[in-house]
Tab-separated table of C-alpha atoms and ligand atoms in Angstrom:
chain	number	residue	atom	x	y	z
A	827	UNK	CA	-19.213	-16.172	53.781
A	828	UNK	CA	-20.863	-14.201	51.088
A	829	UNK	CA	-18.662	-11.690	49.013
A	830	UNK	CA	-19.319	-8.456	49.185
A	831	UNK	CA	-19.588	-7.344	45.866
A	832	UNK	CA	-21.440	-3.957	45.818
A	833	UNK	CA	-18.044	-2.896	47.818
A	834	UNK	CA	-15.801	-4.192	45.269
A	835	UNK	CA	-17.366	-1.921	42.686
A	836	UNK	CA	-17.843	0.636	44.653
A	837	UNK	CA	-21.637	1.149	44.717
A	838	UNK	CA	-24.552	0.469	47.116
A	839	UNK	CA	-26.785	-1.747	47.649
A	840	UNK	CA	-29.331	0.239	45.767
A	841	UNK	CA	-27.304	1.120	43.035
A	842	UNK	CA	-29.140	1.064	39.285
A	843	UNK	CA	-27.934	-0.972	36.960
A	844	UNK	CA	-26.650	2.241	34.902
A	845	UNK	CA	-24.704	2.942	38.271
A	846	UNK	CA	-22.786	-0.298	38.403
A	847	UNK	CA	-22.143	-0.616	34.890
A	848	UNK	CA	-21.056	2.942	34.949
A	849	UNK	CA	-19.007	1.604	37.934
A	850	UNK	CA	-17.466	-1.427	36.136
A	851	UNK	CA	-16.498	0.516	33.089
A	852	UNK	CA	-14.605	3.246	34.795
A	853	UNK	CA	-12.537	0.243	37.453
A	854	UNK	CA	-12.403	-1.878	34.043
A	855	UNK	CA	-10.564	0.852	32.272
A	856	UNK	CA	-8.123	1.316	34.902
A	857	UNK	CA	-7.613	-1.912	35.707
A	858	UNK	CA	-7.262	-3.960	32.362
A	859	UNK	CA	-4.559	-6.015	31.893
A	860	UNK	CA	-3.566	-4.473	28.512
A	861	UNK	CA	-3.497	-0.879	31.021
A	862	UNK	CA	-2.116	-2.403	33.787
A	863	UNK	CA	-0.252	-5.715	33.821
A	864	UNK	CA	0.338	-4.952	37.451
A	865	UNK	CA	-0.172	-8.234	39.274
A	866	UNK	CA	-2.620	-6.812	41.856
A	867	UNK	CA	-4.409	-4.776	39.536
A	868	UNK	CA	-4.855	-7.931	37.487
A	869	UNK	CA	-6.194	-9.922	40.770
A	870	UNK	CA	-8.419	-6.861	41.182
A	871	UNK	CA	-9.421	-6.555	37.339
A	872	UNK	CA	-10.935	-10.455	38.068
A	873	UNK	CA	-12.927	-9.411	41.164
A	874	UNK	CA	-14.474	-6.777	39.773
A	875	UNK	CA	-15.117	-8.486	36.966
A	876	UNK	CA	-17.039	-11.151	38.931
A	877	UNK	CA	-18.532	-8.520	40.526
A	878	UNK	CA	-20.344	-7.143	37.846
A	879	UNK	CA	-21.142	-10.196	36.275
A	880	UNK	CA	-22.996	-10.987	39.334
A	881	UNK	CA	-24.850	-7.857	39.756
A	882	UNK	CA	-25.290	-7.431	36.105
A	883	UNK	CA	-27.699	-10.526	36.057
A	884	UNK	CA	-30.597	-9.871	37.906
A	885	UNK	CA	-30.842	-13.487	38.951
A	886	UNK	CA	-27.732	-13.582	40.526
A	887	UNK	CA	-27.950	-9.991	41.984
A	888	UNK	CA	-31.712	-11.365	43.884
A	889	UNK	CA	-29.123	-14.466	45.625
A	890	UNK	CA	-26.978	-11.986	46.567
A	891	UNK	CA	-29.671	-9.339	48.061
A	892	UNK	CA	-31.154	-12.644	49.882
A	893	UNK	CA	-27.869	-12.859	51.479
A	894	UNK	CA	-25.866	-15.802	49.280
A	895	UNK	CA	-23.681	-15.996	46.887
A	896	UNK	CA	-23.861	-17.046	43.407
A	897	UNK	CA	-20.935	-17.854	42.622
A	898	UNK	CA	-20.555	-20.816	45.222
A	899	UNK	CA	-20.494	-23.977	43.540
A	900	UNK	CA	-24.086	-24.938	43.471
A	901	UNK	CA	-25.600	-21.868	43.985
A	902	UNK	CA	-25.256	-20.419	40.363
A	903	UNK	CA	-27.367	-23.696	39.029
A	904	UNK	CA	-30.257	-21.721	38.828
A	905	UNK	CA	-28.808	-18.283	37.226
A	906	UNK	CA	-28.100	-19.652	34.219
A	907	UNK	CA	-24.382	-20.952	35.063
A	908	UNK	CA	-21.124	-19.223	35.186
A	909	UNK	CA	-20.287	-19.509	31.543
A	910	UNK	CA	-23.708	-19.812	29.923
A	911	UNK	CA	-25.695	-16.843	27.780
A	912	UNK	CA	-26.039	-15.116	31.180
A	913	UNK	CA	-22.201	-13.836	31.203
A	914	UNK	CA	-22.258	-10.356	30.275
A	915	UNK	CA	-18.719	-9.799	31.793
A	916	UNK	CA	-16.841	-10.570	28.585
A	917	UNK	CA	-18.821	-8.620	25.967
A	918	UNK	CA	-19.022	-5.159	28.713
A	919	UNK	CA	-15.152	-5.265	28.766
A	920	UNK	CA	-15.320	-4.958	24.698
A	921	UNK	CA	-17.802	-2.339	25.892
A	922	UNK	CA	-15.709	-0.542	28.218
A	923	UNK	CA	-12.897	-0.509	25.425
A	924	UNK	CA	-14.901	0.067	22.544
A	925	UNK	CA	-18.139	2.199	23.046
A	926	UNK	CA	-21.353	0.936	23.374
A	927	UNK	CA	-21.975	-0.874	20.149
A	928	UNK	CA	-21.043	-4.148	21.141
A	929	UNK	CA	-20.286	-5.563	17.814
A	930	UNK	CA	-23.553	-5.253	15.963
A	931	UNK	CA	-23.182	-3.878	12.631
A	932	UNK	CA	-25.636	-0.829	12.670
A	933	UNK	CA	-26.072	2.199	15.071
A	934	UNK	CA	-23.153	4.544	16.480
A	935	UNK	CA	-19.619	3.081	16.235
A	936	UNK	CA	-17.522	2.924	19.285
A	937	UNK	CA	-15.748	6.159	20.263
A	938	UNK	CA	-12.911	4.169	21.220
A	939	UNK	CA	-10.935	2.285	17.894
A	940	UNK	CA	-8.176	0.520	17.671
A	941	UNK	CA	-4.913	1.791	16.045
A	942	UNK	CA	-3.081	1.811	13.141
A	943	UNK	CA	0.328	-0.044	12.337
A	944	UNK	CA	3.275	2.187	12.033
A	945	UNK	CA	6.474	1.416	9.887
A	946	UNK	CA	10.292	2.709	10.786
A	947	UNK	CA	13.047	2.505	9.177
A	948	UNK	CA	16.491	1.821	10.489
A	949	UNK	CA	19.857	1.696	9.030
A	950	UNK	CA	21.807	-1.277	9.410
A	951	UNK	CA	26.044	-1.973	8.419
A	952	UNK	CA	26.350	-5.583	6.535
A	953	UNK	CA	28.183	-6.598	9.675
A	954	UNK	CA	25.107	-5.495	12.000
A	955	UNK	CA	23.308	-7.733	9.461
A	956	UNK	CA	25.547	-10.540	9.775
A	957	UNK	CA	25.964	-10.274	13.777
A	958	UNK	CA	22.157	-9.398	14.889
A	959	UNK	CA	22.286	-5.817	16.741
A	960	UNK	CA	20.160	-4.284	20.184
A	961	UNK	CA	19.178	-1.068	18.241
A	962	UNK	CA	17.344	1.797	20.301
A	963	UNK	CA	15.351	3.475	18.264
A	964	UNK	CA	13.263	6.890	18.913
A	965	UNK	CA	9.545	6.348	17.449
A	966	UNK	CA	6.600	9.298	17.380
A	967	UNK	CA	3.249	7.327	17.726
A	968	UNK	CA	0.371	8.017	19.853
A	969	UNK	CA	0.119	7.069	23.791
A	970	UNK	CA	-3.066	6.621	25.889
A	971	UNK	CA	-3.622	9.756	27.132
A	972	UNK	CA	-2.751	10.010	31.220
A	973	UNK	CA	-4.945	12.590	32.092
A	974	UNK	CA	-7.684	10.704	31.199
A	975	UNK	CA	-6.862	6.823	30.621
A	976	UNK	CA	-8.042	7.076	27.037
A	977	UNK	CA	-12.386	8.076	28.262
A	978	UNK	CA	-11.834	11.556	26.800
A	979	UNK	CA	-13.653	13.294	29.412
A	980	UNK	CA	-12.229	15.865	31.891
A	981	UNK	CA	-12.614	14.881	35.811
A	982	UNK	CA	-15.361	12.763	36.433
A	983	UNK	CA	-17.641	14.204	33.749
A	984	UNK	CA	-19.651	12.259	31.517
A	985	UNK	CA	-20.014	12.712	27.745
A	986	UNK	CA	-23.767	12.950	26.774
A	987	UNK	CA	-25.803	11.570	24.022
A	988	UNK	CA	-24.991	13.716	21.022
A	989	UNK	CA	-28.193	15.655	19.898
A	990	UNK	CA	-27.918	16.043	15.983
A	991	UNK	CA	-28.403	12.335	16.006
A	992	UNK	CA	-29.923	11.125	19.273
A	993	UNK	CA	-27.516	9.226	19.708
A	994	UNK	CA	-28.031	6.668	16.787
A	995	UNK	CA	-24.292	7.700	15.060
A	996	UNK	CA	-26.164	8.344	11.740
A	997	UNK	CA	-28.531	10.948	10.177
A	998	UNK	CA	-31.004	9.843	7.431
A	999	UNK	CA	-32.085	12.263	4.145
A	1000	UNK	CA	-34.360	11.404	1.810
A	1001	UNK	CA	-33.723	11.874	-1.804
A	1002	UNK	CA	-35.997	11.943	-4.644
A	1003	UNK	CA	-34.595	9.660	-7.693
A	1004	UNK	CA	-36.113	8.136	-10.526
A	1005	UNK	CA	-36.746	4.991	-8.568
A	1006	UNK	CA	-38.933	6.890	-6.287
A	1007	UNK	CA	-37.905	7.742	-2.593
A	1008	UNK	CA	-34.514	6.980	-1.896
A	1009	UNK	CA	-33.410	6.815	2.062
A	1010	UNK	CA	-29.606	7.572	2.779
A	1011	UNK	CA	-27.374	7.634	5.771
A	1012	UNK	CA	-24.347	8.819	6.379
A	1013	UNK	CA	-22.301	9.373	10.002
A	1014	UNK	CA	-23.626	12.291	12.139
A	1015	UNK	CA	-21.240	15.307	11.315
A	1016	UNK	CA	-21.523	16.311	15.322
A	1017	UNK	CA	-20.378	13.249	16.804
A	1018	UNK	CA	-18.371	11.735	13.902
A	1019	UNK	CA	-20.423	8.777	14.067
A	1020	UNK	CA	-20.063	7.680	17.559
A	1021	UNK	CA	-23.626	8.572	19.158
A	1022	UNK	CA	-22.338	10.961	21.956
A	1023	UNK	CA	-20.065	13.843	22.392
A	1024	UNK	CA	-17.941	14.929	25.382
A	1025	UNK	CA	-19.430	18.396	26.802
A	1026	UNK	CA	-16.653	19.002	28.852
A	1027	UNK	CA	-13.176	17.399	26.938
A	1028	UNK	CA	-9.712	15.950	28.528
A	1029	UNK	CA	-7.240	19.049	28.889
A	1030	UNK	CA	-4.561	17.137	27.935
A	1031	UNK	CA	-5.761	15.741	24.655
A	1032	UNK	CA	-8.846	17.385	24.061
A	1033	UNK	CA	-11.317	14.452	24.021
A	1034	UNK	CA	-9.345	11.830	21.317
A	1035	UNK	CA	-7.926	9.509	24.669
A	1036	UNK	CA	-4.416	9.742	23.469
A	1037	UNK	CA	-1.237	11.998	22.798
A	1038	UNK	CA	1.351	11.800	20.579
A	1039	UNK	CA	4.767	11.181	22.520
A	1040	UNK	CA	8.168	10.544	21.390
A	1041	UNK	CA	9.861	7.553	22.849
A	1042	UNK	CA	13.191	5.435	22.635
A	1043	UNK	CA	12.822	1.468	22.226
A	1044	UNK	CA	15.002	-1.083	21.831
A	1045	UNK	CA	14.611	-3.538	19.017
A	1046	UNK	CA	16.335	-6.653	18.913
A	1047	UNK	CA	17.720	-7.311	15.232
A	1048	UNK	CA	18.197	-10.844	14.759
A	1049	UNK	CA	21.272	-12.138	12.720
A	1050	UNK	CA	20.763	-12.499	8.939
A	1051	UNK	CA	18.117	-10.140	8.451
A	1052	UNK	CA	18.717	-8.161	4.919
A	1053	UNK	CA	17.363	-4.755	3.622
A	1054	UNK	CA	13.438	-4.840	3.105
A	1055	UNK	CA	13.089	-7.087	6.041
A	1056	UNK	CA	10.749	-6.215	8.806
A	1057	UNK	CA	10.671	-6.575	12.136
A	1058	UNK	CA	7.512	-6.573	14.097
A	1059	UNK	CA	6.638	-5.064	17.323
A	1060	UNK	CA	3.433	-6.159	18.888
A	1061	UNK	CA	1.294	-3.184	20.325
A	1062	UNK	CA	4.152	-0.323	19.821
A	1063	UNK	CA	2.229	1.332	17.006
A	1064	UNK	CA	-0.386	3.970	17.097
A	1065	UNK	CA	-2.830	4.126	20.040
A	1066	UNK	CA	-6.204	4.187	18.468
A	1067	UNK	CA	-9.080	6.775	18.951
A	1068	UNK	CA	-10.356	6.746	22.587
A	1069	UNK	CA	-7.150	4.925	23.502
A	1070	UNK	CA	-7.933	2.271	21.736
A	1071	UNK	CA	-5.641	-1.058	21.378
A	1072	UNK	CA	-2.130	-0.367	20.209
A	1073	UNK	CA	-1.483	-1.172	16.258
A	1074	UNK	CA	1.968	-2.642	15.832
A	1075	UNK	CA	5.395	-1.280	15.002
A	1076	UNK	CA	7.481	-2.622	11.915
A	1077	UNK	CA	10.613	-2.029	11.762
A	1078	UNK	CA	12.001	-1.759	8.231
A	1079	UNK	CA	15.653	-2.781	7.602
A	1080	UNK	CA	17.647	-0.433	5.313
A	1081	UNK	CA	21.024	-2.111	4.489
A	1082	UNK	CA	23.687	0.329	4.042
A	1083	UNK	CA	26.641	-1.236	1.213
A	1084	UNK	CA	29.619	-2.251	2.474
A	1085	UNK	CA	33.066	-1.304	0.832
A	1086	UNK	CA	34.459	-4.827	0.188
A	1087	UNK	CA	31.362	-7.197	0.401
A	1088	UNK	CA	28.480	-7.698	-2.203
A	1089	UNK	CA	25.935	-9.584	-0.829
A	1090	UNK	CA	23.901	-11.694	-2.444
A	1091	UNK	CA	21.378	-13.444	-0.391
A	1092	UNK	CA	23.988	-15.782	2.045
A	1093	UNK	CA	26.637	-15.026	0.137
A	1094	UNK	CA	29.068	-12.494	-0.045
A	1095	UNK	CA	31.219	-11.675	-3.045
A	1096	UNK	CA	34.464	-9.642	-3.125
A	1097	UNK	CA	37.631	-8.810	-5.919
A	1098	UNK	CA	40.472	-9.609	-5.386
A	1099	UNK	CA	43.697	-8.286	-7.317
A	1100	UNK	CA	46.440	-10.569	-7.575
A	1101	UNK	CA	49.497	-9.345	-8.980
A	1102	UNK	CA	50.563	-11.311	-12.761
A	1103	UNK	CA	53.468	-12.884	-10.821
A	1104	UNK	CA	51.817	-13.796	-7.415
A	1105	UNK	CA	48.897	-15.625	-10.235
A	1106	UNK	CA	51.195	-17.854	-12.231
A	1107	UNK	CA	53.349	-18.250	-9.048
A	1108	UNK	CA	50.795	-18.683	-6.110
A	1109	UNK	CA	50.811	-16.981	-2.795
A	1110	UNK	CA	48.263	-16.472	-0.121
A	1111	UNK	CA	46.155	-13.508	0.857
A	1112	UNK	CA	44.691	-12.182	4.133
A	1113	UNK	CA	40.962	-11.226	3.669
A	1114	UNK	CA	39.135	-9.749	6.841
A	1115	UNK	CA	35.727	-11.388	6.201
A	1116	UNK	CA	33.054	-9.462	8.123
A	1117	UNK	CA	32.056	-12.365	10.841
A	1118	UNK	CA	35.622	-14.451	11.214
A	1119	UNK	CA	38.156	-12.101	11.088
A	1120	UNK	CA	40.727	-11.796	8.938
A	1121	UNK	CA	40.929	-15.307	6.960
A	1122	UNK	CA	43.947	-16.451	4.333
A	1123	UNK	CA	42.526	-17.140	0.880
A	1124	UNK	CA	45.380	-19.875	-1.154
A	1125	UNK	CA	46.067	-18.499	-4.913
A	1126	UNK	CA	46.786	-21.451	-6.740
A	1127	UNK	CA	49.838	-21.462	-8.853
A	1128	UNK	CA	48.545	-20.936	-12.350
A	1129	UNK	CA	45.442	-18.891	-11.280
A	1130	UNK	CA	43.677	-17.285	-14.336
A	1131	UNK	CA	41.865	-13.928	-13.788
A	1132	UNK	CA	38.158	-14.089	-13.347
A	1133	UNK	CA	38.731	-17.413	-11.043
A	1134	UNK	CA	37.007	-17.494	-7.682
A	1135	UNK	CA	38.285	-18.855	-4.432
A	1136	UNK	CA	35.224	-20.043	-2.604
A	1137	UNK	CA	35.153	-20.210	1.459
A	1138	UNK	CA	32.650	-22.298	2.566
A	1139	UNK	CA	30.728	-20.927	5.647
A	1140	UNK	CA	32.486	-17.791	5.867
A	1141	UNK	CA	29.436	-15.919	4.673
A	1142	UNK	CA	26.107	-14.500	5.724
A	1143	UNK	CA	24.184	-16.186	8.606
A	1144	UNK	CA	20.583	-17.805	7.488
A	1145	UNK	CA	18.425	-15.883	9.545
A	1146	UNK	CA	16.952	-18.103	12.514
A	1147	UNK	CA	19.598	-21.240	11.519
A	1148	UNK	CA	23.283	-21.613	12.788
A	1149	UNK	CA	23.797	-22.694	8.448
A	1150	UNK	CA	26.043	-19.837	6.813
A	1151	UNK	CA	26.489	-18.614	3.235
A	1152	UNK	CA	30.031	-18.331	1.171
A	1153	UNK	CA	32.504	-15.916	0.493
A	1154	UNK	CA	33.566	-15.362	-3.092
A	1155	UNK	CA	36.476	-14.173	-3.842
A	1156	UNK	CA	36.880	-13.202	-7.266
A	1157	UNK	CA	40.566	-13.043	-8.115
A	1158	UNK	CA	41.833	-10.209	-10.613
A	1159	UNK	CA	45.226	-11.151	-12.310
A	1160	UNK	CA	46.768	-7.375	-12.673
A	1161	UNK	CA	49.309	-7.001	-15.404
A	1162	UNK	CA	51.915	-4.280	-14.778
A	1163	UNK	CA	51.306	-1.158	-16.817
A	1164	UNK	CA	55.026	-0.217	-17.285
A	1165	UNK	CA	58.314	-1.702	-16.990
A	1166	UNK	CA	61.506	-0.401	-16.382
A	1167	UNK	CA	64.508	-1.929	-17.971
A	1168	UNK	CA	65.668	-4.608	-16.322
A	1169	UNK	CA	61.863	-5.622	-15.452
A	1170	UNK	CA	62.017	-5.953	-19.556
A	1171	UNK	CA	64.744	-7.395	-20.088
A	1172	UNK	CA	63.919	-10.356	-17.162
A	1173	UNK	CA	60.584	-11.026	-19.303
A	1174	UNK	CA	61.719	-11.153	-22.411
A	1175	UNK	CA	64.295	-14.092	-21.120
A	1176	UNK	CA	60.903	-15.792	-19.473
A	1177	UNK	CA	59.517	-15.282	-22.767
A	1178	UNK	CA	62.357	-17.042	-25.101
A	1179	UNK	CA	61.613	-20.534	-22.224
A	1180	UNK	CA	57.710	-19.702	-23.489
A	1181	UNK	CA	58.291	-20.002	-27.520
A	1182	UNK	CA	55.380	-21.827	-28.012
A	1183	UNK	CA	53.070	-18.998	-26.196
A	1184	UNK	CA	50.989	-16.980	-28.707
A	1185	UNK	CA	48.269	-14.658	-28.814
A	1186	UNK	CA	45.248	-16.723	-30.781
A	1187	UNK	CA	42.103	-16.124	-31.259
A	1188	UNK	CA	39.425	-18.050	-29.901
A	1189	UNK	CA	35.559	-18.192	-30.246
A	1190	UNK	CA	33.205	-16.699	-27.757
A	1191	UNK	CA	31.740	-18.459	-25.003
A	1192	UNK	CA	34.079	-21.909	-24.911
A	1193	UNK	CA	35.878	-20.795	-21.566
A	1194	UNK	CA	34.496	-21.673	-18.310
A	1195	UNK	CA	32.210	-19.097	-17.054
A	1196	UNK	CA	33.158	-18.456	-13.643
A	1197	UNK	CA	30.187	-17.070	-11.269
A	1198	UNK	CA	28.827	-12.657	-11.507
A	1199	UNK	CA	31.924	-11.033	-11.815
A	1200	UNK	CA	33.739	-12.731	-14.031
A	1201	UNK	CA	30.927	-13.290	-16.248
A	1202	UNK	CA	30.907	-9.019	-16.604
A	1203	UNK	CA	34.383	-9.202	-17.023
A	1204	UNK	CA	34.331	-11.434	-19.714
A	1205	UNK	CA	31.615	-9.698	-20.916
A	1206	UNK	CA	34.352	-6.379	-21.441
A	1207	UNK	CA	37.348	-8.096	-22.263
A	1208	UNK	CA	35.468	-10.034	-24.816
A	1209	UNK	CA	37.193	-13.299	-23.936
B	1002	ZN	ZN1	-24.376	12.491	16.406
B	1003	ZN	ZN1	-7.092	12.804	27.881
């Protein structure tokens, strides 16, 4: 049984082939996947596809006016096959989307453009950074226009080929120069290039196919990400002119600093100030890393300031990896700043059981140097 395929667009049997492409164009631009991922619209975007590639081709269209059906296996040996140079289908979509330029470098370019990339920015905590975070996030781009589905045109009007250029996109002057005759050509002022203009504009966005509209998504921030880092969202950016293809959206980590942590790539650094005592004594201290929770840190007896206690894996997550960075902990040996009497007296008995302990004066550079902070340190103490 022969498909009907004048029905399926719409038309009749007499239809021109403006008609039907006219047809296709308008179904095409409400049907398209990237309009309407709507599972029947998407079965219907393929019929009427096939449709007008049959009645597009007037090879085809003469089987199906003689009462068969082209696209029967068989049948379509002598059009020129399905997927041959006789397939229009693919470049009238571009068409549909993009004007009527079809690709070639000269004449009007297509009233409908794609659009641009946009870039956000969105604050993130160090621990948002180190977990991963569902962020919603307001953006302001432009939409495809509802009145109109992007066409521009009010109702079911037409726009018209525009008359400062006759519809070639480009006017032509000719200058005098000292090489003679010079011909120049620059986009038509009326039309902005495109060939025609829309006599009777969209009410809702004046003829451009889109709107701007404010909207909330939600971004999914992996774990690990830093500041600088971007995440991209295909097709959220700016609908282009003539609701042209979405750009994308990049989202643009700002990391905000964190009170304890320094981070410095998977690492995180932190001070730590140990009282003198708890130093040449040892003890153990309770830091609340930002992933694990709070995690005991040994001081050594004998610890010497500027010394760092390293946990392994207690850091930063690598992003897209289950491998973490360190914690530093870069231990401060604090000397109390007064006394009282007693506190005196007990230290000057620890110091006669330390005779042999004396200030001395050492060169520059033969201790250990022990990782960023300690270095600075060093670097004001002048040890
Ligand atoms: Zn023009
Ligand atoms: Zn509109």
């Amino acid at each position: 049984m022969a498909r009907d395929y004048y029905g399926t667009l719409g038309v009749g049997p007499k239809a021109s082939d403006q008609e039907i492409k006219r047809a296709y164009r308008k179904l095409a631009r409400e049907l398209h996947p990237d309009v309407n991922p709507d599972e029947t619209a998407q079965a219907r975007f393929r019929e009427v596809s096939t449709a007008y590639e049959v009645l597009s081709d007037p090879e085809k269209r003469r089987i199906v006016d003689l009462g068969g059906d082209p696209m029967e296996s068989g049948a379509s040996a002598g059009a020129g096959g399905f997927s041959g140079a006789g397939f229009g289908g693919l470049g009238d979509v571009f068409e549909a989307f993009f004007g009527g330029s079809g690709g070639t470098a000269r004449g009007p370019r297509g009233r409908v453009q794609p659009g641009a990339d946009s870039l956000l920015r969105t604050k993130l905590t160090l621990a948002e950074c180190a977990t991963g975070v569902t962020k919603t996030i307001t953006v302001d781009t432009a939409i495809l226009c509802d009145g109109c589905t992007g066409s521009g045109t009010h109702g079911d009007s037409q726009p018209v080929r525009c008359e400062t250029c006759g519809g070639a996109g480009e006017v032509q002057s000719v200058q005098r120069s000292f090489l003679g005759q010079v011909m120049t050509s620059r986009p038509c002022p009326t039309c902005r290039g495109v060939g025609e203009t829309i006599p009777d504009p969209c009410h809702k966005c004046g003829g451009d196919g889109r709107v701007r509209a404010r909207r909330d998504i939600t971004v999914k921030v992996p774990a690990g990400v830093s500041g600088g880092m971007r995440i991209r969202l295909a097709a959220q950016g700016e609908v282009g002119p003539g609701g042209g293809p979405a750009g994308d959206l990049y989202v643009e980590v700002i990391e905000q600093p964190h009170e304890v942590f320094v981070r410095d790539g998977d690492d995180l650094h932190c001070t730590i100030r140990v009282p003198m005592v708890d130093a040449a004594l040892g003890t153990t201290v309770t830091l609340d890393t930002i992933i694990d929770g709070p995690t005991e840190i040994t001081v050594d007896p004998g610890t010497q300031p500027g010394s760092v206690s390293v946990l392994r894996g207690h850091g930063m997550p690598k992003l897209r990896s289950t491998v973490r960075g360190d914690v530093h902990a870069h231990l401060e040996v604090v000397i109390p700043s007064r006394l009282d009497g007693k506190q005196s007296k007990l230290l000057q008995e620890f110091k006669n059981h330390r005779d042999r302990d004396q200030a001395e004066v050492v060169s520059t550079g033969s201790q250990n140097s022990g990782g960023l902070f300690s270095r600075l340190r060093d670097a004001f103490s002048g040890r």
